[in-house]
Amino acid sequence: MANALKSPYAAKIVSIGTAVPPGLLTNNDLEKMVDTSDQWITERTGIKQRHMAEKGVATSDLAAEAAIQAIERAGLKPTDIELIIVATITPDMILPATACLVQDKIGATGAWGFDISIACSGFLYALQVATQFVTTGAHKNVLVIGLDVMSSIIDYTDRTTCIIFGDGGGAVVVQRTEDGAPVGMIDYLYEVDGSGGPALCLPGGGSRNPTSKDTLEKRMHFVHQDGQVVFKFATRKMSDLCLKLLERNGLTGKDVDLFVPHQANLRIISYSAERVGIEMDKVVVNIDEFGNTTAGTLPLALQSARSDGRLKEGSLVLLASVGAGFSAGAALMRWSY
Ligand code: UT7
């Protein structure tokens, strides 16, 4: 589904906060755990290390840390936040929603909230939901969090998945602007293709296969992935959506100041950038440092670009995601600070 925004208000990101646990799992560590090598992981994925939460550290802990940072950087108080949207596939527990846990932890006593569970596209979809609430005039300050503790659902005996994922993510404050400045979300193009569900799933623990001795023995409480199927879908879909979105806005890859793609595999990122016509010096890559943090990759990538000075006021930013579902999206944004 797609929709160009028409509203007297714009929705702009006014701050970013991030949180990653201090613990690291390097490729050399993984060599000692499964049959793999630093060379294979580096060549096939671009990943060198990932951050790992200590036992007992949950998504809401890191989400609250990122949220407080984002709220402070926006010059706001937690009580200024009216809505909290948490994109995650690793909630602290099935219920209550992680947004409720974060609301309580940060003291956002005036906020309502909910979670979005759409894996790697979670942050992008949540950003659009926030934009809708802001541009309708319903809310002024919305907190959007994309964060996963992937280590809680990864099988560290499965070399096809354990080398990819890491823990962490971030938060942004999406704020209403009424001065007519041409900033914030410009347009988006999001799609799901549920026929791809079996290629990337966590089959146990839901209503289809409630947790039992059997589901545990079959390791159904861990992520299962057909890497090749996801890879083929991701390379084609990410670039297709970006090209379509740019075209209908009268733009090409050359107009993009910064491409911020989901960090799943460096080869997917490079292929997509090349097909869309964006030079690699305009592409944010931090997968080497963080691995794939699922809903966390985009806020971490935005912060990396802020830190190295590549994300400036007025930059035309193209964001893109592909992941489980299948879910995919591309969004265009005029950066605002
Ligand atoms: O964000 C969520 C969305 N997920 C993605 O976007 C992931 C998309 N997929 C991928 O990134 C890649 O498919 C992987 C990184 C998961 C795998 O890379 P690949 O180049 O597609 O490898 P492959 O599955 O084709 O396997 C090639 C070979 C196989 O051996 P044979 O059959 O050729 O002898 C695998 O058994 O590499 C082997 N292999 C490994 N070898 C060393 C698979 N995993 C590993 C490993 N270390 N960790």
mmCIF file of C-alpha atoms and ligand atoms in Angstrom:
data_model
loop_
_atom_site.group_PDB
_atom_site.id
_atom_site.type_symbol
_atom_site.label_atom_id
_atom_site.label_comp_id
_atom_site.label_asym_id
_atom_site.label_seq_id
_atom_site.Cartn_x
_atom_site.Cartn_y
_atom_site.Cartn_z
ATOM 1 C CA MET A 1 0.000 0.000 0.000
ATOM 2 C CA ALA A 2 1.183 3.489 -0.682
ATOM 3 C CA ASN A 3 0.034 6.981 -0.067
ATOM 4 C CA ALA A 4 1.592 10.374 -0.636
ATOM 5 C CA LEU A 5 0.974 12.556 2.412
ATOM 6 C CA LYS A 6 -1.277 15.600 2.176
ATOM 7 C CA SER A 7 -1.611 17.545 5.423
ATOM 8 C CA PRO A 8 -1.123 21.032 6.806
ATOM 9 C CA TYR A 9 1.329 19.492 9.283
ATOM 10 C CA ALA A 10 4.649 17.731 8.751
ATOM 11 C CA ALA A 11 6.065 14.999 10.964
ATOM 12 C CA LYS A 12 9.770 15.387 11.569
ATOM 13 C CA ILE A 13 12.298 13.440 13.581
ATOM 14 C CA VAL A 14 13.773 15.813 16.162
ATOM 15 C CA SER A 15 16.122 13.448 17.994
ATOM 16 C CA ILE A 16 17.623 9.958 18.054
ATOM 17 C CA GLY A 17 18.657 7.837 21.032
ATOM 18 C CA THR A 18 20.273 4.425 20.847
ATOM 19 C CA ALA A 19 21.041 1.529 23.161
ATOM 20 C CA VAL A 20 23.235 -1.485 22.630
ATOM 21 C CA PRO A 21 24.393 -3.799 25.379
ATOM 22 C CA PRO A 22 28.154 -3.632 26.058
ATOM 23 C CA GLY A 23 28.825 -7.351 25.545
ATOM 24 C CA LEU A 24 30.299 -8.401 22.183
ATOM 25 C CA LEU A 25 30.169 -11.614 20.159
ATOM 26 C CA THR A 26 32.868 -11.520 17.504
ATOM 27 C CA ASN A 27 33.325 -13.745 14.471
ATOM 28 C CA ASN A 28 36.284 -15.295 16.248
ATOM 29 C CA ASP A 29 34.020 -16.142 19.196
ATOM 30 C CA LEU A 30 31.569 -17.811 16.791
ATOM 31 C CA GLU A 31 34.384 -19.883 15.256
ATOM 32 C CA LYS A 32 34.626 -21.597 18.649
ATOM 33 C CA MET A 33 30.860 -22.227 18.854
ATOM 34 C CA VAL A 34 29.865 -23.486 15.374
ATOM 35 C CA ASP A 35 31.547 -24.663 12.167
ATOM 36 C CA THR A 36 32.238 -21.260 10.611
ATOM 37 C CA SER A 37 35.062 -18.795 10.015
ATOM 38 C CA ASP A 38 35.677 -15.081 10.288
ATOM 39 C CA GLN A 39 36.475 -15.092 6.562
ATOM 40 C CA TRP A 40 33.167 -16.771 5.576
ATOM 41 C CA ILE A 41 31.058 -14.459 7.743
ATOM 42 C CA THR A 42 32.890 -11.330 6.578
ATOM 43 C CA GLU A 43 32.709 -12.230 2.880
ATOM 44 C CA ARG A 44 29.101 -13.440 2.892
ATOM 45 C CA THR A 45 27.566 -10.867 5.245
ATOM 46 C CA GLY A 46 29.968 -8.015 6.054
ATOM 47 C CA ILE A 47 29.510 -8.648 9.788
ATOM 48 C CA LYS A 48 32.510 -8.627 12.165
ATOM 49 C CA GLN A 49 30.805 -8.466 15.567
ATOM 50 C CA ARG A 50 27.424 -8.070 17.265
ATOM 51 C CA HIS A 51 26.384 -6.755 20.658
ATOM 52 C CA MET A 52 24.875 -9.265 23.073
ATOM 53 C CA ALA A 53 22.649 -8.579 26.054
ATOM 54 C CA GLU A 54 23.541 -10.159 29.360
ATOM 55 C CA LYS A 55 21.133 -12.686 30.788
ATOM 56 C CA GLY A 56 18.233 -10.829 32.389
ATOM 57 C CA VAL A 57 18.475 -7.764 30.129
ATOM 58 C CA ALA A 58 15.263 -7.457 28.115
ATOM 59 C CA THR A 59 14.005 -5.323 25.258
ATOM 60 C CA SER A 60 12.205 -2.827 27.519
ATOM 61 C CA ASP A 61 15.445 -2.169 29.462
ATOM 62 C CA LEU A 62 17.349 -1.135 26.353
ATOM 63 C CA ALA A 63 14.286 0.557 24.841
ATOM 64 C CA ALA A 64 13.857 2.720 27.949
ATOM 65 C CA GLU A 65 17.551 3.709 27.791
ATOM 66 C CA ALA A 66 17.243 4.737 24.131
ATOM 67 C CA ALA A 67 13.924 6.488 24.796
ATOM 68 C CA ILE A 68 15.278 8.633 27.631
ATOM 69 C CA GLN A 69 18.235 9.651 25.477
ATOM 70 C CA ALA A 70 15.960 10.599 22.565
ATOM 71 C CA ILE A 71 13.554 12.537 24.802
ATOM 72 C CA GLU A 72 16.410 14.467 26.455
ATOM 73 C CA ARG A 73 18.018 15.243 23.100
ATOM 74 C CA ALA A 74 14.672 16.600 21.893
ATOM 75 C CA GLY A 75 14.635 18.956 24.883
ATOM 76 C CA LEU A 76 11.477 17.272 26.176
ATOM 77 C CA LYS A 77 10.327 15.536 29.358
ATOM 78 C CA PRO A 78 8.833 12.010 29.368
ATOM 79 C CA THR A 79 5.493 13.586 30.253
ATOM 80 C CA ASP A 80 5.526 15.424 26.893
ATOM 81 C CA ILE A 81 5.231 12.105 25.028
ATOM 82 C CA GLU A 82 1.663 11.308 23.979
ATOM 83 C CA LEU A 83 2.142 7.990 22.175
ATOM 84 C CA ILE A 84 4.796 5.262 22.364
ATOM 85 C CA ILE A 85 5.141 2.777 19.503
ATOM 86 C CA VAL A 86 7.592 -0.070 20.028
ATOM 87 C CA ALA A 87 8.633 -2.125 16.997
ATOM 88 C CA THR A 88 10.053 -5.427 18.192
ATOM 89 C CA ILE A 89 9.783 -9.175 17.668
ATOM 90 C CA THR A 90 11.453 -9.836 21.013
ATOM 91 C CA PRO A 91 9.011 -8.350 23.532
ATOM 92 C CA ASP A 92 9.900 -8.899 27.192
ATOM 93 C CA MET A 93 6.913 -11.266 27.212
ATOM 94 C CA ILE A 94 3.829 -11.948 25.103
ATOM 95 C CA LEU A 95 1.797 -9.597 27.259
ATOM 96 C CA PRO A 96 1.778 -6.873 28.381
ATOM 97 C CA ALA A 97 3.029 -4.968 25.355
ATOM 98 C CA THR A 98 6.590 -3.676 25.646
ATOM 99 C CA ALA A 99 5.270 -0.140 25.008
ATOM 100 C CA CYS A 100 3.472 -0.362 28.379
ATOM 101 C CA LEU A 101 6.657 -1.491 30.128
ATOM 102 C CA VAL A 102 8.621 1.360 28.540
ATOM 103 C CA GLN A 103 5.915 3.893 29.421
ATOM 104 C CA ASP A 104 6.195 2.906 33.069
ATOM 105 C CA LYS A 105 10.009 2.749 33.104
ATOM 106 C CA ILE A 106 10.487 6.230 31.653
ATOM 107 C CA GLY A 107 7.577 7.867 33.492
ATOM 108 C CA ALA A 108 5.672 8.900 30.370
ATOM 109 C CA THR A 109 2.518 9.265 32.386
ATOM 110 C CA GLY A 110 0.574 11.020 29.637
ATOM 111 C CA ALA A 111 1.211 8.437 26.926
ATOM 112 C CA TRP A 112 -0.706 5.562 25.421
ATOM 113 C CA GLY A 113 1.068 2.990 23.306
ATOM 114 C CA PHE A 114 1.302 -0.328 21.541
ATOM 115 C CA ASP A 115 3.757 -2.691 19.871
ATOM 116 C CA ILE A 116 4.278 -3.443 16.199
ATOM 117 C CA SER A 117 5.505 -6.920 15.309
ATOM 118 C CA ILE A 118 6.722 -6.941 11.715
ATOM 119 C CA ALA A 119 10.387 -7.863 12.198
ATOM 120 C CA CYS A 120 12.941 -5.995 10.095
ATOM 121 C CA SER A 121 10.360 -3.547 8.718
ATOM 122 C CA GLY A 122 9.119 -2.700 12.211
ATOM 123 C CA PHE A 123 10.853 0.635 12.683
ATOM 124 C CA LEU A 124 9.927 1.895 9.219
ATOM 125 C CA TYR A 125 6.278 0.889 9.608
ATOM 126 C CA ALA A 126 6.151 2.383 13.117
ATOM 127 C CA LEU A 127 7.618 5.614 11.781
ATOM 128 C CA GLN A 128 4.791 5.805 9.278
ATOM 129 C CA VAL A 129 2.152 5.092 11.927
ATOM 130 C CA ALA A 130 3.625 7.890 14.056
ATOM 131 C CA THR A 131 3.607 10.169 11.028
ATOM 132 C CA GLN A 132 -0.096 9.492 10.479
ATOM 133 C CA PHE A 133 -0.940 10.416 14.074
ATOM 134 C CA VAL A 134 1.170 13.550 13.896
ATOM 135 C CA THR A 135 0.094 14.819 10.490
ATOM 136 C CA THR A 136 -3.589 14.412 11.328
ATOM 137 C CA GLY A 137 -2.949 16.799 14.220
ATOM 138 C CA ALA A 138 -3.873 14.154 16.826
ATOM 139 C CA HIS A 139 -0.493 14.190 18.562
ATOM 140 C CA LYS A 140 2.480 16.516 18.840
ATOM 141 C CA ASN A 141 5.207 14.220 20.227
ATOM 142 C CA VAL A 142 5.351 10.520 19.435
ATOM 143 C CA LEU A 143 8.127 8.188 20.548
ATOM 144 C CA VAL A 144 9.046 5.500 18.022
ATOM 145 C CA ILE A 145 11.312 2.701 19.190
ATOM 146 C CA GLY A 146 12.876 -0.044 17.070
ATOM 147 C CA LEU A 147 14.771 -2.530 19.173
ATOM 148 C CA ASP A 148 15.378 -6.259 19.463
ATOM 149 C CA VAL A 149 17.212 -8.600 21.782
ATOM 150 C CA MET A 150 17.688 -11.167 19.034
ATOM 151 C CA SER A 151 19.974 -13.312 21.199
ATOM 152 C CA SER A 152 16.845 -14.404 23.100
ATOM 153 C CA ILE A 153 15.429 -16.208 20.025
ATOM 154 C CA ILE A 154 18.565 -17.377 18.199
ATOM 155 C CA ASP A 155 19.878 -20.925 18.234
ATOM 156 C CA TYR A 156 23.619 -20.670 18.893
ATOM 157 C CA THR A 157 24.116 -24.165 17.458
ATOM 158 C CA ASP A 158 22.678 -23.105 14.056
ATOM 159 C CA ARG A 159 25.456 -21.519 12.003
ATOM 160 C CA THR A 160 23.042 -20.276 9.337
ATOM 161 C CA THR A 161 21.335 -17.841 11.736
ATOM 162 C CA CYS A 162 23.585 -17.264 14.751
ATOM 163 C CA ILE A 163 26.235 -15.455 12.733
ATOM 164 C CA ILE A 164 23.825 -12.785 11.546
ATOM 165 C CA PHE A 165 21.861 -11.353 14.439
ATOM 166 C CA GLY A 166 22.728 -8.941 17.248
ATOM 167 C CA ASP A 167 21.026 -6.987 20.041
ATOM 168 C CA GLY A 168 20.183 -3.299 20.214
ATOM 169 C CA GLY A 169 18.312 -0.491 18.529
ATOM 170 C CA GLY A 170 17.097 3.005 19.109
ATOM 171 C CA ALA A 171 14.333 5.536 19.547
ATOM 172 C CA VAL A 172 13.301 8.722 17.789
ATOM 173 C CA VAL A 173 10.938 11.509 18.741
ATOM 174 C CA VAL A 174 8.585 12.329 15.879
ATOM 175 C CA GLN A 175 7.214 15.822 16.295
ATOM 176 C CA ARG A 176 4.529 17.866 14.593
ATOM 177 C CA THR A 177 5.703 20.954 12.772
ATOM 178 C CA GLU A 178 3.226 23.676 11.929
ATOM 179 C CA ASP A 179 5.478 26.204 10.238
ATOM 180 C CA GLY A 180 5.000 24.722 6.765
ATOM 181 C CA ALA A 181 8.699 23.799 6.494
ATOM 182 C CA PRO A 182 9.198 21.070 3.869
ATOM 183 C CA VAL A 183 10.712 18.557 6.315
ATOM 184 C CA GLY A 184 10.019 15.063 7.571
ATOM 185 C CA MET A 185 8.327 12.147 5.886
ATOM 186 C CA ILE A 186 7.649 12.858 2.209
ATOM 187 C CA ASP A 187 6.305 9.570 0.870
ATOM 188 C CA TYR A 188 6.340 5.838 1.509
ATOM 189 C CA LEU A 189 5.770 2.561 -0.304
ATOM 190 C CA TYR A 190 5.266 -0.496 1.886
ATOM 191 C CA GLU A 191 4.323 -4.056 0.960
ATOM 192 C CA VAL A 192 3.843 -7.420 2.578
ATOM 193 C CA ASP A 193 3.912 -10.795 0.842
ATOM 194 C CA GLY A 194 2.701 -13.400 3.314
ATOM 195 C CA SER A 195 3.536 -16.257 0.963
ATOM 196 C CA GLY A 196 7.132 -15.786 2.147
ATOM 197 C CA GLY A 197 6.252 -16.527 5.781
ATOM 198 C CA PRO A 198 7.828 -19.992 6.052
ATOM 199 C CA ALA A 199 11.198 -18.702 4.804
ATOM 200 C CA LEU A 200 11.802 -16.728 8.002
ATOM 201 C CA CYS A 201 9.816 -17.627 11.075
ATOM 202 C CA LEU A 202 9.788 -18.667 14.701
ATOM 203 C CA PRO A 203 7.290 -21.526 14.622
ATOM 204 C CA GLY A 204 6.895 -22.363 18.321
ATOM 205 C CA GLY A 205 5.239 -20.583 21.213
ATOM 206 C CA GLY A 206 2.294 -19.051 19.353
ATOM 207 C CA SER A 207 -1.303 -20.237 19.068
ATOM 208 C CA ARG A 208 -0.368 -22.628 16.217
ATOM 209 C CA ASN A 209 2.240 -24.499 18.254
ATOM 210 C CA PRO A 210 1.960 -23.522 21.920
ATOM 211 C CA THR A 211 5.151 -24.172 23.879
ATOM 212 C CA SER A 212 5.459 -27.815 24.866
ATOM 213 C CA LYS A 213 8.160 -30.357 25.501
ATOM 214 C CA ASP A 214 7.800 -31.296 21.828
ATOM 215 C CA THR A 215 8.257 -27.740 20.483
ATOM 216 C CA LEU A 216 11.277 -27.273 22.725
ATOM 217 C CA GLU A 217 12.860 -30.562 21.628
ATOM 218 C CA LYS A 218 12.318 -29.568 17.990
ATOM 219 C CA ARG A 219 13.928 -26.187 18.725
ATOM 220 C CA MET A 220 10.835 -24.414 17.433
ATOM 221 C CA HIS A 221 11.372 -21.545 19.877
ATOM 222 C CA PHE A 222 14.259 -20.293 17.741
ATOM 223 C CA VAL A 223 14.370 -18.357 14.454
ATOM 224 C CA HIS A 224 14.387 -20.568 11.347
ATOM 225 C CA GLN A 225 15.525 -19.084 8.065
ATOM 226 C CA ASP A 226 15.927 -20.223 4.478
ATOM 227 C CA GLY A 227 18.706 -17.731 3.824
ATOM 228 C CA GLN A 228 18.808 -18.082 0.033
ATOM 229 C CA VAL A 229 15.051 -17.528 -0.380
ATOM 230 C CA VAL A 230 15.141 -14.437 1.851
ATOM 231 C CA PHE A 231 18.277 -13.181 0.119
ATOM 232 C CA LYS A 232 16.730 -13.403 -3.359
ATOM 233 C CA PHE A 233 13.520 -11.685 -2.235
ATOM 234 C CA ALA A 234 15.421 -8.973 -0.351
ATOM 235 C CA THR A 235 17.767 -8.009 -3.172
ATOM 236 C CA ARG A 236 14.953 -7.680 -5.711
ATOM 237 C CA LYS A 237 12.309 -6.136 -3.450
ATOM 238 C CA MET A 238 14.436 -3.501 -1.715
ATOM 239 C CA SER A 239 15.672 -2.030 -4.976
ATOM 240 C CA ASP A 240 12.252 -2.349 -6.706
ATOM 241 C CA LEU A 241 10.496 -0.371 -3.981
ATOM 242 C CA CYS A 242 13.205 2.296 -3.847
ATOM 243 C CA LEU A 243 13.117 2.781 -7.621
ATOM 244 C CA LYS A 244 9.300 2.990 -7.712
ATOM 245 C CA LEU A 245 9.192 5.452 -4.811
ATOM 246 C CA LEU A 246 11.844 7.692 -6.319
ATOM 247 C CA GLU A 247 10.227 7.592 -9.744
ATOM 248 C CA ARG A 248 6.791 8.651 -8.553
ATOM 249 C CA ASN A 249 8.409 11.607 -6.771
ATOM 250 C CA GLY A 250 10.230 12.627 -9.938
ATOM 251 C CA LEU A 251 13.605 11.627 -8.471
ATOM 252 C CA THR A 252 16.441 9.228 -9.229
ATOM 253 C CA GLY A 253 19.132 7.640 -7.076
ATOM 254 C CA LYS A 254 21.395 10.584 -7.891
ATOM 255 C CA ASP A 255 19.071 12.934 -5.959
ATOM 256 C CA VAL A 256 19.416 10.906 -2.746
ATOM 257 C CA ASP A 257 21.828 12.417 -0.213
ATOM 258 C CA LEU A 258 21.794 9.387 2.080
ATOM 259 C CA PHE A 259 20.537 5.822 1.673
ATOM 260 C CA VAL A 260 19.732 4.157 5.004
ATOM 261 C CA PRO A 261 18.940 0.489 4.317
ATOM 262 C CA HIS A 262 18.091 -2.292 6.757
ATOM 263 C CA GLN A 263 21.364 -3.926 7.754
ATOM 264 C CA ALA A 264 20.810 -7.621 6.962
ATOM 265 C CA ASN A 265 23.670 -8.412 4.626
ATOM 266 C CA LEU A 266 26.262 -6.137 3.031
ATOM 267 C CA ARG A 267 25.702 -7.883 -0.308
ATOM 268 C CA ILE A 268 21.970 -7.005 -0.227
ATOM 269 C CA ILE A 269 22.853 -3.392 0.635
ATOM 270 C CA SER A 270 25.497 -3.051 -2.122
ATOM 271 C CA TYR A 271 23.327 -4.693 -4.774
ATOM 272 C CA SER A 272 20.350 -2.478 -3.889
ATOM 273 C CA ALA A 273 22.413 0.712 -3.877
ATOM 274 C CA GLU A 274 23.945 -0.104 -7.245
ATOM 275 C CA ARG A 275 20.583 -0.932 -8.860
ATOM 276 C CA VAL A 276 18.988 2.254 -7.478
ATOM 277 C CA GLY A 277 21.966 4.280 -8.720
ATOM 278 C CA ILE A 278 23.363 5.432 -5.364
ATOM 279 C CA GLU A 279 27.139 5.570 -4.827
ATOM 280 C CA MET A 280 28.369 3.622 -1.803
ATOM 281 C CA ASP A 281 29.706 6.790 -0.155
ATOM 282 C CA LYS A 282 26.056 7.832 0.258
ATOM 283 C CA VAL A 283 25.040 4.546 1.872
ATOM 284 C CA VAL A 284 25.004 3.992 5.638
ATOM 285 C CA VAL A 285 26.691 0.712 6.543
ATOM 286 C CA ASN A 286 27.293 -0.292 10.156
ATOM 287 C CA ILE A 287 26.503 -3.993 9.872
ATOM 288 C CA ASP A 288 30.170 -4.762 10.583
ATOM 289 C CA GLU A 289 29.737 -3.284 14.068
ATOM 290 C CA PHE A 290 26.198 -4.338 15.046
ATOM 291 C CA GLY A 291 25.139 -7.247 12.798
ATOM 292 C CA ASN A 292 21.428 -7.493 12.046
ATOM 293 C CA THR A 293 19.445 -6.115 14.980
ATOM 294 C CA THR A 294 16.092 -6.585 13.160
ATOM 295 C CA ALA A 295 13.867 -3.617 14.172
ATOM 296 C CA GLY A 296 16.942 -1.900 15.595
ATOM 297 C CA THR A 297 18.990 -1.479 12.429
ATOM 298 C CA LEU A 298 17.436 1.723 11.068
ATOM 299 C CA PRO A 299 17.654 3.868 14.226
ATOM 300 C CA LEU A 300 21.213 2.595 14.765
ATOM 301 C CA ALA A 301 22.056 3.478 11.169
ATOM 302 C CA LEU A 302 20.499 6.945 11.479
ATOM 303 C CA GLN A 303 22.601 7.569 14.595
ATOM 304 C CA SER A 304 25.771 6.339 12.860
ATOM 305 C CA ALA A 305 25.108 8.798 10.042
ATOM 306 C CA ARG A 306 24.461 11.640 12.523
ATOM 307 C CA SER A 307 27.693 10.837 14.361
ATOM 308 C CA ASP A 308 29.840 10.830 11.238
ATOM 309 C CA GLY A 309 28.250 14.082 9.984
ATOM 310 C CA ARG A 310 26.526 12.615 6.933
ATOM 311 C CA LEU A 311 22.968 13.288 8.117
ATOM 312 C CA LYS A 312 22.400 17.020 7.902
ATOM 313 C CA GLU A 313 19.461 19.365 7.954
ATOM 314 C CA GLY A 314 17.902 19.279 4.493
ATOM 315 C CA SER A 315 19.388 15.914 3.453
ATOM 316 C CA LEU A 316 17.111 13.839 1.235
ATOM 317 C CA VAL A 317 17.099 10.460 2.971
ATOM 318 C CA LEU A 318 15.910 7.183 1.483
ATOM 319 C CA LEU A 319 15.152 4.477 4.064
ATOM 320 C CA ALA A 320 14.470 0.865 3.114
ATOM 321 C CA SER A 321 13.724 -2.442 4.805
ATOM 322 C CA VAL A 322 13.023 -6.064 3.942
ATOM 323 C CA GLY A 323 12.417 -8.931 6.317
ATOM 324 C CA ALA A 324 10.192 -11.626 7.727
ATOM 325 C CA GLY A 325 6.625 -11.712 6.522
ATOM 326 C CA PHE A 326 7.813 -11.045 3.915
ATOM 327 C CA SER A 327 7.562 -7.370 4.734
ATOM 328 C CA ALA A 328 9.271 -4.560 2.877
ATOM 329 C CA GLY A 329 9.274 -0.811 2.590
ATOM 330 C CA ALA A 330 10.925 2.308 1.280
ATOM 331 C CA ALA A 331 10.391 5.828 2.607
ATOM 332 C CA LEU A 332 11.612 9.255 1.576
ATOM 333 C CA MET A 333 12.344 11.892 4.162
ATOM 334 C CA ARG A 334 13.770 15.423 4.243
ATOM 335 C CA TRP A 335 16.000 15.431 7.330
ATOM 336 C CA SER A 336 15.113 18.140 9.790
ATOM 337 C CA TYR A 337 17.945 18.856 12.199
HETATM 338 O O1 UT7 B 1 16.862 -9.312 8.309
HETATM 339 C C1 UT7 B 1 16.185 -10.503 8.090
HETATM 340 C C2 UT7 B 1 16.233 -10.857 6.676
HETATM 341 N N1 UT7 B 1 17.310 -11.785 6.471
HETATM 342 C C3 UT7 B 1 18.136 -11.638 5.474
HETATM 343 O O2 UT7 B 1 18.047 -10.699 4.725
HETATM 344 C C4 UT7 B 1 19.152 -12.738 5.273
HETATM 345 C C5 UT7 B 1 19.265 -13.055 3.807
HETATM 346 N N2 UT7 B 1 20.200 -14.185 3.552
HETATM 347 C C6 UT7 B 1 21.515 -14.064 3.742
HETATM 348 O O3 UT7 B 1 22.019 -13.051 4.176
HETATM 349 C C7 UT7 B 1 22.375 -15.204 3.284
HETATM 350 O O4 UT7 B 1 21.576 -16.136 2.576
HETATM 351 C C8 UT7 B 1 23.104 -15.932 4.446
HETATM 352 C C9 UT7 B 1 24.158 -15.019 5.050
HETATM 353 C C10 UT7 B 1 22.120 -16.364 5.498
HETATM 354 C C11 UT7 B 1 23.813 -17.178 3.902
HETATM 355 O O5 UT7 B 1 24.709 -16.804 2.869
HETATM 356 P P1 UT7 B 1 24.660 -17.542 1.464
HETATM 357 O O6 UT7 B 1 25.731 -16.956 0.656
HETATM 358 O O7 UT7 B 1 23.250 -17.436 0.935
HETATM 359 O O8 UT7 B 1 25.014 -19.003 1.860
HETATM 360 P P2 UT7 B 1 24.243 -20.341 1.462
HETATM 361 O O9 UT7 B 1 23.075 -20.538 2.340
HETATM 362 O O10 UT7 B 1 24.057 -20.387 -0.020
HETATM 363 O O11 UT7 B 1 25.336 -21.426 1.831
HETATM 364 C C12 UT7 B 1 26.533 -21.556 1.075
HETATM 365 C C13 UT7 B 1 27.419 -22.581 1.757
HETATM 366 C C14 UT7 B 1 26.678 -23.865 2.134
HETATM 367 O O12 UT7 B 1 27.603 -24.927 2.001
HETATM 368 P P3 UT7 B 1 27.605 -25.854 0.689
HETATM 369 O O13 UT7 B 1 26.243 -26.471 0.628
HETATM 370 O O14 UT7 B 1 27.892 -24.937 -0.455
HETATM 371 O O15 UT7 B 1 28.695 -26.819 0.988
HETATM 372 C C15 UT7 B 1 26.338 -23.673 3.573
HETATM 373 O O16 UT7 B 1 26.203 -24.897 4.255
HETATM 374 O O17 UT7 B 1 27.889 -22.030 3.004
HETATM 375 C C16 UT7 B 1 27.555 -22.921 4.065
HETATM 376 N N3 UT7 B 1 27.312 -22.123 5.257
HETATM 377 C C17 UT7 B 1 28.280 -21.716 6.062
HETATM 378 N N4 UT7 B 1 29.602 -21.928 6.046
HETATM 379 C C18 UT7 B 1 30.332 -21.349 7.031
HETATM 380 C C19 UT7 B 1 26.114 -21.644 5.702
HETATM 381 N N5 UT7 B 1 26.323 -20.933 6.818
HETATM 382 C C20 UT7 B 1 27.648 -20.961 7.062
HETATM 383 C C21 UT7 B 1 28.454 -20.406 8.074
HETATM 384 N N6 UT7 B 1 29.784 -20.620 8.019
HETATM 385 N N7 UT7 B 1 27.949 -19.663 9.064
#
